[in-house]
CSV table of N, CA, C and O in Angstrom, one decimal:
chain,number,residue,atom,x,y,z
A,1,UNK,N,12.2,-4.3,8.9
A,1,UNK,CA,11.2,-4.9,8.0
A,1,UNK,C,10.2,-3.9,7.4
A,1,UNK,O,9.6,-4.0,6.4
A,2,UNK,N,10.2,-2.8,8.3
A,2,UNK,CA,9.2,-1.6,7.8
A,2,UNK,C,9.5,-1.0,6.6
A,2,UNK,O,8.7,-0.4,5.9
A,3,UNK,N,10.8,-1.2,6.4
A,3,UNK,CA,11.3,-0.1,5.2
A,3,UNK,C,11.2,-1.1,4.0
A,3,UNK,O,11.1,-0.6,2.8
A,4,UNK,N,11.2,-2.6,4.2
A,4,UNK,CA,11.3,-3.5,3.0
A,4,UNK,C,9.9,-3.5,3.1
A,4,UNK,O,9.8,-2.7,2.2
A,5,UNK,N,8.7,-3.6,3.5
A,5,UNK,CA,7.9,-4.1,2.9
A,5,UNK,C,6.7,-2.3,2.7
A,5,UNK,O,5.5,-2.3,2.7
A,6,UNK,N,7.4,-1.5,2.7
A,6,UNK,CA,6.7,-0.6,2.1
A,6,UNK,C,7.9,0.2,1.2
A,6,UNK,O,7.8,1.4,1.2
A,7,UNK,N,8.6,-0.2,0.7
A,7,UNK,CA,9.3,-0.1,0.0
A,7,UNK,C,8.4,-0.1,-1.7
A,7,UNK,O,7.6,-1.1,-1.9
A,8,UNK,N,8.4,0.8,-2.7
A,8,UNK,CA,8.0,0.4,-4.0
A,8,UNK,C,8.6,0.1,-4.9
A,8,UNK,O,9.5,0.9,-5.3
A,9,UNK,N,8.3,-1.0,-5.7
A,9,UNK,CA,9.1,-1.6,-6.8
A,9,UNK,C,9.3,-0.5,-8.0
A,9,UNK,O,9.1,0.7,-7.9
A,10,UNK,N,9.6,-1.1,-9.4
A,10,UNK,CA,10.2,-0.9,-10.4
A,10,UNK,C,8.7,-0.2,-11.4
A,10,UNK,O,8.6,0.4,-12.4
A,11,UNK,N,7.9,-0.7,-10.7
A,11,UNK,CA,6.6,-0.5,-11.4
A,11,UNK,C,5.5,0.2,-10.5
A,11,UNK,O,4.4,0.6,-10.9
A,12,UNK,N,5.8,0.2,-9.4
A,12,UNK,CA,5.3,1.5,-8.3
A,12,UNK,C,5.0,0.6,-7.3
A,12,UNK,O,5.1,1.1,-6.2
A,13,UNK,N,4.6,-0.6,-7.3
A,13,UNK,CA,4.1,-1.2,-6.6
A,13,UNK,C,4.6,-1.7,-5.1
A,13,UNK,O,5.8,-1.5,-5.1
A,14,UNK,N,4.3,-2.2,-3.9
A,14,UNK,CA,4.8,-2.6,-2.9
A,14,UNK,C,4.9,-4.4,-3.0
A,14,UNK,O,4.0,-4.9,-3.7
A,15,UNK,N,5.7,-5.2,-2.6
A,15,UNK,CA,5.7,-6.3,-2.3
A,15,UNK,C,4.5,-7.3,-2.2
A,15,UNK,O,4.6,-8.4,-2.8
A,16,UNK,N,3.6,-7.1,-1.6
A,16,UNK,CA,2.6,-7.5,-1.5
A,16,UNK,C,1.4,-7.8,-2.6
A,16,UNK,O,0.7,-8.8,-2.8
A,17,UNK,N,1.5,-6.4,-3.3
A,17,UNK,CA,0.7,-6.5,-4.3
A,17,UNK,C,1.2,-7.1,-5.7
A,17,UNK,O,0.5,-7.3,-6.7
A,18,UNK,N,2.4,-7.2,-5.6
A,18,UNK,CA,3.1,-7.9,-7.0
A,18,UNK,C,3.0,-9.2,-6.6
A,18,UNK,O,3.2,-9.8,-7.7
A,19,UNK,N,2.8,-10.5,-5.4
A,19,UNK,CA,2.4,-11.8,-4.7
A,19,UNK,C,1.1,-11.8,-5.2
A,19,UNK,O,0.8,-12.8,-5.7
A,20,UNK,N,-0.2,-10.6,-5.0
A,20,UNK,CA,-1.5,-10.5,-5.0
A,20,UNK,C,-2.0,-10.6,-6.8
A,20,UNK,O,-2.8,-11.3,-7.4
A,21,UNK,N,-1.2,-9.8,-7.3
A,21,UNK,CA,-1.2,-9.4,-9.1
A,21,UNK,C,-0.9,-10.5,-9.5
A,21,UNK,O,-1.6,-10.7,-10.5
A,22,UNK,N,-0.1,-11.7,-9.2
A,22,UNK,CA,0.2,-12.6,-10.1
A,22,UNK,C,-0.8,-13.5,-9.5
A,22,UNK,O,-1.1,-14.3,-10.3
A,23,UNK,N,-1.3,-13.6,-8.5
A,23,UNK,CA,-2.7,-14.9,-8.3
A,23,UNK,C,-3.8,-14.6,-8.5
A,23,UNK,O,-4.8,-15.4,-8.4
A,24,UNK,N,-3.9,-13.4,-8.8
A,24,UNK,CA,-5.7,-12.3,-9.4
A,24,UNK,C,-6.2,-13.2,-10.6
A,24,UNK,O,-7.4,-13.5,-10.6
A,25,UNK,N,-5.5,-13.7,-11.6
A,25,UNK,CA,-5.7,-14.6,-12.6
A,25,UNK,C,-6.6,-15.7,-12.3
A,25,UNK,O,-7.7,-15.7,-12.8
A,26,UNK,N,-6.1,-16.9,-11.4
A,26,UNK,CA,-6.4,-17.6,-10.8
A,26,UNK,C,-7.6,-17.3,-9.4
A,26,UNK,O,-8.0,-18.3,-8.8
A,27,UNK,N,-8.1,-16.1,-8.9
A,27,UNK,CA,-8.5,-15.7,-8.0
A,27,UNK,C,-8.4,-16.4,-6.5
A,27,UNK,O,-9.4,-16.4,-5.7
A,28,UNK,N,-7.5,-17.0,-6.4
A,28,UNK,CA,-6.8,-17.6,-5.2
A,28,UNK,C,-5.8,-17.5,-5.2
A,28,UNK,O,-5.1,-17.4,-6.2
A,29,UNK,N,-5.1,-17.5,-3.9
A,29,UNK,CA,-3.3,-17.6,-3.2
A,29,UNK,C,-3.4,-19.3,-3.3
A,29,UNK,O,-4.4,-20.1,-3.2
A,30,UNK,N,-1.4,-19.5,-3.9
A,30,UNK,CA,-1.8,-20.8,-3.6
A,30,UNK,C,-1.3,-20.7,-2.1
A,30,UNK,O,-1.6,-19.9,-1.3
A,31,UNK,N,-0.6,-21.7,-2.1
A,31,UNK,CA,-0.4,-22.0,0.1
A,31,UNK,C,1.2,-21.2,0.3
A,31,UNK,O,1.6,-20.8,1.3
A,32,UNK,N,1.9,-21.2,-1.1
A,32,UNK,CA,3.0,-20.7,-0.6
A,32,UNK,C,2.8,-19.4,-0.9
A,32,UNK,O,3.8,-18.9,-0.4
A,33,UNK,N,2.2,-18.5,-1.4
A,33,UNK,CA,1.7,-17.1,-1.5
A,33,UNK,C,0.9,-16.5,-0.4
A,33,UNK,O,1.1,-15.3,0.0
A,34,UNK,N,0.0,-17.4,0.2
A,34,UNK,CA,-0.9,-17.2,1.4
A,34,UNK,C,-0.1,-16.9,2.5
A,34,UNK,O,-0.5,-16.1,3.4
A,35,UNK,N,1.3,-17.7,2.5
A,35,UNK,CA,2.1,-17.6,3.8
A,35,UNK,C,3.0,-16.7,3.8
A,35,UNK,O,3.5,-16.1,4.7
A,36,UNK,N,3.1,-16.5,2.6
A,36,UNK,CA,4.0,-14.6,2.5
A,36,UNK,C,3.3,-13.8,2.7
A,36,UNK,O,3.6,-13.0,3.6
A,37,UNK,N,2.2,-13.6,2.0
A,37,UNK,CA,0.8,-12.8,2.4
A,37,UNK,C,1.0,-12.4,3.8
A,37,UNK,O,1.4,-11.2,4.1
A,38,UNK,N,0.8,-13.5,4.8
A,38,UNK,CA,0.7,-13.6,5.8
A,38,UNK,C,1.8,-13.0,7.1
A,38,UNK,O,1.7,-12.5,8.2
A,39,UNK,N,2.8,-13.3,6.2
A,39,UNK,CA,4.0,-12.3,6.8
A,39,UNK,C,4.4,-11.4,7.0
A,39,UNK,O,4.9,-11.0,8.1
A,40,UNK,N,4.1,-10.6,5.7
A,40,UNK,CA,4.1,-9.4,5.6
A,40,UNK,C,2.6,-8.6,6.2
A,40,UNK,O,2.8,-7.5,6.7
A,41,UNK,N,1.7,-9.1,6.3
A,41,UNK,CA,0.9,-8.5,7.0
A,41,UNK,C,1.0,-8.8,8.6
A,41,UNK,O,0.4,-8.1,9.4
A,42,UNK,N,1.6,-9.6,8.8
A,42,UNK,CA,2.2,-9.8,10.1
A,42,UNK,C,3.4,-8.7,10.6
A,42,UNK,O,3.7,-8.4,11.8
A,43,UNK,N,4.0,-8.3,9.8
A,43,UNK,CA,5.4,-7.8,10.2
A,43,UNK,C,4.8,-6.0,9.5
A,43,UNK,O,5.5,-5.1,8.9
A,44,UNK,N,3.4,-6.0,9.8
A,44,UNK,CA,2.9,-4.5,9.3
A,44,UNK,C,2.8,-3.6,8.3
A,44,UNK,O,3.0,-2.4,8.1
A,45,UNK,N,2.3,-5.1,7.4
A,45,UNK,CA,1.8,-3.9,6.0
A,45,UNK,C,1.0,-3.3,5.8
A,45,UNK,O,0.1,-4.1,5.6
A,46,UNK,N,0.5,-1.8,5.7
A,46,UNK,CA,-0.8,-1.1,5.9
A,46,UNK,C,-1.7,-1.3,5.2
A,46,UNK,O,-1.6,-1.0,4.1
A,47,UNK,N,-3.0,-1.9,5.7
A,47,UNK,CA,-3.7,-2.3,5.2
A,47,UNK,C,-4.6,-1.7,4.6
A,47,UNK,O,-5.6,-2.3,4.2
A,48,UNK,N,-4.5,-0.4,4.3
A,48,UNK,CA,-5.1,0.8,3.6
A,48,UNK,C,-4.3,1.6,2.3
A,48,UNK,O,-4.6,2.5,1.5
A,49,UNK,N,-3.3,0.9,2.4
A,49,UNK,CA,-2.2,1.3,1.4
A,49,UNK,C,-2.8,1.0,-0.1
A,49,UNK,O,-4.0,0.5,-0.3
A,50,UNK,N,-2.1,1.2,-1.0
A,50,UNK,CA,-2.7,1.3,-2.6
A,50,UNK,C,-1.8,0.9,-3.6
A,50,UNK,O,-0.9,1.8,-3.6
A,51,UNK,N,-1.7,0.2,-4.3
A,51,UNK,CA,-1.0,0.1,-5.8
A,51,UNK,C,-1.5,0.8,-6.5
A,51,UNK,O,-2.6,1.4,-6.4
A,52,UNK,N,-0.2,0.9,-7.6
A,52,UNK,CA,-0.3,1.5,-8.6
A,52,UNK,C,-1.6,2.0,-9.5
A,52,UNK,O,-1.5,3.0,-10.2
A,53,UNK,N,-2.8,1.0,-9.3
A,53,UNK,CA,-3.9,1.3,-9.9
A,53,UNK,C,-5.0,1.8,-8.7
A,53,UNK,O,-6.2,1.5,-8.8
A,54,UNK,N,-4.4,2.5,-7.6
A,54,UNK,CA,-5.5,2.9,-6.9
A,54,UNK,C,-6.2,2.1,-5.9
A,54,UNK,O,-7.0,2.5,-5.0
A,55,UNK,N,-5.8,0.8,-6.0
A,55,UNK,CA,-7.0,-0.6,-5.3
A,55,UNK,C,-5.9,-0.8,-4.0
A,55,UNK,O,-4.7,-1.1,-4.1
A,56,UNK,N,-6.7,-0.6,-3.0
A,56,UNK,CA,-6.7,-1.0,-1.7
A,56,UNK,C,-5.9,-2.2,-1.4
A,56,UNK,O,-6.1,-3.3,-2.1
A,57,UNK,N,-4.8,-2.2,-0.2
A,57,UNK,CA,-4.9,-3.8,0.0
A,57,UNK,C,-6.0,-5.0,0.6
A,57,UNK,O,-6.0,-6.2,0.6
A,58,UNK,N,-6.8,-3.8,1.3
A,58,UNK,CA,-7.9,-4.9,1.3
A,58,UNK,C,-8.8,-5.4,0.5
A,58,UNK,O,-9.4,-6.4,0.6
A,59,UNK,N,-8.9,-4.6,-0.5
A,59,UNK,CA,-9.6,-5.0,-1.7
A,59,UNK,C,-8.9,-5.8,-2.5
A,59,UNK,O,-9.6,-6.6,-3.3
A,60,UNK,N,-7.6,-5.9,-2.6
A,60,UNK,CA,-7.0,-6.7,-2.8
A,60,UNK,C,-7.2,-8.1,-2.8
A,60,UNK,O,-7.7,-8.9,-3.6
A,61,UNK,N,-6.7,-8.4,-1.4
A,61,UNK,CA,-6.9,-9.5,-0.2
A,61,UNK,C,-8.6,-10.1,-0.4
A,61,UNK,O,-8.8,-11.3,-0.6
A,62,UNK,N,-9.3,-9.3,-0.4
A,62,UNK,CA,-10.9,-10.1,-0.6
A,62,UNK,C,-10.8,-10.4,-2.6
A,62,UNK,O,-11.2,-11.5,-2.9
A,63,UNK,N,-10.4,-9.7,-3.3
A,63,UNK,CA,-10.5,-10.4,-4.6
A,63,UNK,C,-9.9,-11.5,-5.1
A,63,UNK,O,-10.2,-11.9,-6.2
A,64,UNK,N,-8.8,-12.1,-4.3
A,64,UNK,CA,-7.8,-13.1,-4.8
A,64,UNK,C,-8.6,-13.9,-3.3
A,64,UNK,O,-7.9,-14.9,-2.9
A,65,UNK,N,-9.7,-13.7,-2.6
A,65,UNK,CA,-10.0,-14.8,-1.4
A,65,UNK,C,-9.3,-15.2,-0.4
A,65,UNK,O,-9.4,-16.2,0.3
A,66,UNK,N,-8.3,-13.9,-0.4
A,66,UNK,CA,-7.3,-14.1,1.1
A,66,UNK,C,-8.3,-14.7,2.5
A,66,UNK,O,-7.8,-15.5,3.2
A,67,UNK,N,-9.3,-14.3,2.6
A,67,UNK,CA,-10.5,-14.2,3.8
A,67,UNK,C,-11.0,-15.4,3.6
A,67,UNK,O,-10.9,-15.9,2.5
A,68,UNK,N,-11.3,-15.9,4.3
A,68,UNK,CA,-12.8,-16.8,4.6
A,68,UNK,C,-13.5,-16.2,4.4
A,68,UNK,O,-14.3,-16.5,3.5
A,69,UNK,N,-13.5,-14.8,5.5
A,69,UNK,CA,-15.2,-14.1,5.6
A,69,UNK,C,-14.3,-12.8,5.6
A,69,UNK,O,-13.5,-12.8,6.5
A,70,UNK,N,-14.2,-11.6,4.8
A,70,UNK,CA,-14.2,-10.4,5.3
A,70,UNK,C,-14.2,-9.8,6.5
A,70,UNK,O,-15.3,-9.9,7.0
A,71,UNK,N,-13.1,-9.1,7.4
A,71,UNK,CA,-13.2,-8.7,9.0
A,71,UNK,C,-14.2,-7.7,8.6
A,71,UNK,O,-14.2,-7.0,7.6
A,72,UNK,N,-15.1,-7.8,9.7
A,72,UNK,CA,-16.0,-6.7,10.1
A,72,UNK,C,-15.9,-6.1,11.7
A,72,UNK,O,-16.6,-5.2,12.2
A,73,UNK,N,-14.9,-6.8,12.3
A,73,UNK,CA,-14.9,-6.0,13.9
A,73,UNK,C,-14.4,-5.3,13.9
A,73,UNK,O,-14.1,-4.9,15.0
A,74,UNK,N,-13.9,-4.6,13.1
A,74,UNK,CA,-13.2,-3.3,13.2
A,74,UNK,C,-12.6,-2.5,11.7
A,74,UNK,O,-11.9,-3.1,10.9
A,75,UNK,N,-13.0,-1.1,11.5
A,75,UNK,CA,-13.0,-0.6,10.2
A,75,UNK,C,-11.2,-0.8,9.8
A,75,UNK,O,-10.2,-0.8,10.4
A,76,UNK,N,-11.6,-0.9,8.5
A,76,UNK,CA,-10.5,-1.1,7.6
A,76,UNK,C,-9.1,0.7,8.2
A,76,UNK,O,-8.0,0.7,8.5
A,77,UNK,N,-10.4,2.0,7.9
A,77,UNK,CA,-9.9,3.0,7.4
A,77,UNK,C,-9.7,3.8,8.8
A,77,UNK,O,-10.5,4.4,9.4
A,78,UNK,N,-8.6,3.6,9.2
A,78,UNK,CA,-8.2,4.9,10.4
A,78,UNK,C,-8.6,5.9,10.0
A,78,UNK,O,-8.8,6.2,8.8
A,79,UNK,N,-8.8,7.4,11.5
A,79,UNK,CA,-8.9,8.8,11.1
A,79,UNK,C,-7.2,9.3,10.1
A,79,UNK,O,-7.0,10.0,9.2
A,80,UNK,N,-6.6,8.6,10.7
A,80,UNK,CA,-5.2,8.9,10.2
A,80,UNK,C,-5.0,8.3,8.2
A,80,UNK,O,-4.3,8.8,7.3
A,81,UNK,N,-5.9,7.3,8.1
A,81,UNK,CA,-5.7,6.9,7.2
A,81,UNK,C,-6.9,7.9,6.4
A,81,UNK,O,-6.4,8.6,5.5
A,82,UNK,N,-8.3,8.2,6.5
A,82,UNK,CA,-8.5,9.1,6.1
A,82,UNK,C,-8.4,10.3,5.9
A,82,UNK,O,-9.0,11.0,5.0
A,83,UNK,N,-7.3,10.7,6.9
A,83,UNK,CA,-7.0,12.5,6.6
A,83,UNK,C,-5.8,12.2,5.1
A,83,UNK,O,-5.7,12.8,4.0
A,84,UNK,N,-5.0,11.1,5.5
A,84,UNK,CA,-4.1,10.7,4.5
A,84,UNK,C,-4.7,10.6,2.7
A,84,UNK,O,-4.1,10.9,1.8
A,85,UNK,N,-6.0,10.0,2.7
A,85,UNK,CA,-6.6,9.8,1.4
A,85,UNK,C,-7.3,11.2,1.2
A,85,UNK,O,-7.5,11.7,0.0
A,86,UNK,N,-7.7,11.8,2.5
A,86,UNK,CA,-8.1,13.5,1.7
A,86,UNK,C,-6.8,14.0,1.1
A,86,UNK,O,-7.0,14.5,0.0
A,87,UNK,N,-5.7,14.1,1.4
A,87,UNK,CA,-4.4,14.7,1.5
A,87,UNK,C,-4.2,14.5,-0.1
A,87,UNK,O,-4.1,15.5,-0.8
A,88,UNK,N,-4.1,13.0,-0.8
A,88,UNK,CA,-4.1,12.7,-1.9
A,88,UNK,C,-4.8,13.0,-2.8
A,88,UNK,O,-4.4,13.5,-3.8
A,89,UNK,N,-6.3,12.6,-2.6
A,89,UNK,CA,-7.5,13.2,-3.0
A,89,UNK,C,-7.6,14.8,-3.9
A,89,UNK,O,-8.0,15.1,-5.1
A,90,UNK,N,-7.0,15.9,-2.4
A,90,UNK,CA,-6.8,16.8,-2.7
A,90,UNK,C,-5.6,17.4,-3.4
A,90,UNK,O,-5.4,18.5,-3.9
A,91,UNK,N,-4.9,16.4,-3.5
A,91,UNK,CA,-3.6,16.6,-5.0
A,91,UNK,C,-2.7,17.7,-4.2
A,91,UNK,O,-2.2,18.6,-4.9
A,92,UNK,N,-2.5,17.6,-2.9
A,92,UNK,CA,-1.9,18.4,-1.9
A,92,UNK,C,-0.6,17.7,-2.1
A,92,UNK,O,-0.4,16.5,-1.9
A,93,UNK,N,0.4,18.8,-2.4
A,93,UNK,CA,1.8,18.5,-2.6
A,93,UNK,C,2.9,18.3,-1.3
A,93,UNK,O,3.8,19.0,-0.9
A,94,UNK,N,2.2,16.8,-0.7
A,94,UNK,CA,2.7,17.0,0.9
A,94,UNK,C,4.3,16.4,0.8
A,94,UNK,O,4.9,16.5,1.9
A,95,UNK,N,5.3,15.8,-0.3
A,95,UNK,CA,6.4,15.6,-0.8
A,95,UNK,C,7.0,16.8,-0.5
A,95,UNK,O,8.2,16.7,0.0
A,96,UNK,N,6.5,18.2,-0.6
A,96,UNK,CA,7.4,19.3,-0.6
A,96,UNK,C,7.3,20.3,0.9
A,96,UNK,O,8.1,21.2,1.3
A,97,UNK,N,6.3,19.8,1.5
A,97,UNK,CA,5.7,20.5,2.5
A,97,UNK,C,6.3,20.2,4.1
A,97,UNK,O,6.5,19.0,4.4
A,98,UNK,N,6.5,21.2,4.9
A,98,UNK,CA,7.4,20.8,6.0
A,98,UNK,C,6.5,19.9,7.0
A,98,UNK,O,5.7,20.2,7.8
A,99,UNK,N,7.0,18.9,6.5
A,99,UNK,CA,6.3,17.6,7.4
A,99,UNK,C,7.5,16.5,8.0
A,99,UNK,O,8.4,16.1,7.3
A,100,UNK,N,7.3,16.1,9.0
A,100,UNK,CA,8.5,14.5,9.4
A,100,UNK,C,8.3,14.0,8.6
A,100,UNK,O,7.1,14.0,8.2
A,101,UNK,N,9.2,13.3,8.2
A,101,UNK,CA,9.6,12.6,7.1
A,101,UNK,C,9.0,10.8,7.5
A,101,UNK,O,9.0,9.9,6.6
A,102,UNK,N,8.6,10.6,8.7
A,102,UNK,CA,7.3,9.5,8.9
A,102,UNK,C,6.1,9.7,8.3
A,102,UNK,O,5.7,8.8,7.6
A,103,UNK,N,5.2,11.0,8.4
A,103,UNK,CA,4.2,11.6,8.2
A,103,UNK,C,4.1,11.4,6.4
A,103,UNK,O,3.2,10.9,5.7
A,104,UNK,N,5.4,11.9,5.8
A,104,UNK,CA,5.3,11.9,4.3
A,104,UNK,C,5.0,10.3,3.8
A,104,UNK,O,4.2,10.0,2.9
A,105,UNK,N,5.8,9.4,4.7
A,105,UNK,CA,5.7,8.0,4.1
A,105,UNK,C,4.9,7.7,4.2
A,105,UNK,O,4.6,6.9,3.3
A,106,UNK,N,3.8,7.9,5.4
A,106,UNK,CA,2.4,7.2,5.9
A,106,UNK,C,1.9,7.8,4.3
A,106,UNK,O,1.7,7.1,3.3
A,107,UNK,N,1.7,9.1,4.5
A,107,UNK,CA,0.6,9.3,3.2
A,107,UNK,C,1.0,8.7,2.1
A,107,UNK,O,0.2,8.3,1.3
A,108,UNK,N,2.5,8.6,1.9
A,108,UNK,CA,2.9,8.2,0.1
A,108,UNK,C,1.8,6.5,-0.4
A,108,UNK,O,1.3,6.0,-1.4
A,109,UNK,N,1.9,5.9,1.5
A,109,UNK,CA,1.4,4.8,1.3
A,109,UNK,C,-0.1,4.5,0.7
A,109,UNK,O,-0.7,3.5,0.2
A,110,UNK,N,-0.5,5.6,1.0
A,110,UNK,CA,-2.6,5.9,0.3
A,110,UNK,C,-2.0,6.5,-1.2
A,110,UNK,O,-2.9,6.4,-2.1
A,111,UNK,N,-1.3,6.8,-1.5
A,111,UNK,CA,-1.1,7.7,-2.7
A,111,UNK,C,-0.5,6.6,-4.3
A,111,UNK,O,0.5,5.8,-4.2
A,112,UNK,N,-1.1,6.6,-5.4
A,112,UNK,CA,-1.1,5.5,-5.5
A,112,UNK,C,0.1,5.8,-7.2
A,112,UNK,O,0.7,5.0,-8.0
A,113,UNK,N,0.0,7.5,-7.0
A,113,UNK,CA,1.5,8.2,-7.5
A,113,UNK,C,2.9,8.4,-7.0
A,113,UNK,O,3.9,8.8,-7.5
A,114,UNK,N,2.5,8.0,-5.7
A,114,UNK,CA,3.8,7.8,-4.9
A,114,UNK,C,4.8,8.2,-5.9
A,114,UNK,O,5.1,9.4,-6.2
A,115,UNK,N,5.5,7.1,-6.6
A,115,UNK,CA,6.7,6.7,-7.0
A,115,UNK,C,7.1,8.2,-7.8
A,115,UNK,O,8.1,8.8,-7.8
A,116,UNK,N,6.0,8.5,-8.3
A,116,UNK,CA,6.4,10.0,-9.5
A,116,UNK,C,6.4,11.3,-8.9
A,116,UNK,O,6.8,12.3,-9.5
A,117,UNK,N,5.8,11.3,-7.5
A,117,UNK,CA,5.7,12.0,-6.5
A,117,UNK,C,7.4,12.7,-6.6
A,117,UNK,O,8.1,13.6,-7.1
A,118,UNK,N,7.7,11.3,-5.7
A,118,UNK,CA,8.7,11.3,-4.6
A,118,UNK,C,9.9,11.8,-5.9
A,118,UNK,O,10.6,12.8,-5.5
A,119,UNK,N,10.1,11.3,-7.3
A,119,UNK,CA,10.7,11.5,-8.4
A,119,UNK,C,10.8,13.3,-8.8
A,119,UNK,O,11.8,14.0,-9.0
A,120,UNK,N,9.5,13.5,-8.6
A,120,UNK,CA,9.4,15.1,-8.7
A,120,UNK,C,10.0,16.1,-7.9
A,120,UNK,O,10.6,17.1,-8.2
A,121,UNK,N,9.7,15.7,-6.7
A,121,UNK,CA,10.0,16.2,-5.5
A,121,UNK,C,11.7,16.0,-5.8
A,121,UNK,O,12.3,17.0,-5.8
A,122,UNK,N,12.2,14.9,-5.9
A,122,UNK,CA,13.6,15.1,-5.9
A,122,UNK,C,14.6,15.9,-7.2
A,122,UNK,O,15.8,16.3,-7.3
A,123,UNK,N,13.8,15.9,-7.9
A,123,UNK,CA,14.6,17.2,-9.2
A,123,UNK,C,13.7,18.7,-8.9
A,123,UNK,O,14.1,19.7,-9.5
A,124,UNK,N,12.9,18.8,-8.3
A,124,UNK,CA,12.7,20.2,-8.2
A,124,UNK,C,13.4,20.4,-6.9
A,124,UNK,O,13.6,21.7,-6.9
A,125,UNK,N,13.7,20.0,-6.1
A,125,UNK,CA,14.8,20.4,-5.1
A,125,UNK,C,16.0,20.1,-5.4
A,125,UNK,O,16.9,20.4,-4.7
């Protein structure tokens, strides 16, 4: 389930956020969106991860009213997730750089070029 739901679509996006994009209109999940939602963040979608336009899935999740109330017991942003958004931040070419191939996917997930990344990286090698 790890590889489908961080998997990116046709338009850079992950699964989640294309369920989130089509109810932003309406600023509500209806009940059968809420329970996919639910799924997939059940079965470990990173909740620091980013679409195509840069926005957070928690930012996400609070603009369409996934919450009641916003979690506050515990931060959104791991150290791991912040070395990951410096990594991007700093436009550090970690696609090409001798890293496990876990390590690359965690960051591609903060990275919101992913898709053109991973494209580059495969014709220059």
């Amino acid at each position: 389930a790890d590889q489908w739901i961080h998997t990116r679509g046709y338009n850079g996006d992950f699964p989640i956020f294309n369920i989130l994009d089509r109810s932003s209109d309406r600023k509500a999940l209806l009940s059968s969106e809420a329970a996919t939602v639910k799924l997939l963040l059940d079965y470990g979608m990173h909740m620091d991860s980013v679409n195509s336009q840069g926005v957070t899935l928690n930012a996400a999740l609070i603009e369409v009213q996934y919450y009641k109330k916003p979690p506050i017991d515990r931060p959104i942003s791991s150290l791991s997730c912040i070395a990951a958004n410096a990594i991007v931040a700093g436009h550090i070419q970690y696609w090409n750089a001798p890293l496990p191939p876990r390590i690359k996917q965690f960051i591609s997930w903060h990275d919101r070029h992913d898709f053109k990344n991973r494209i580059l990286s495969e014709i220059i090698n």
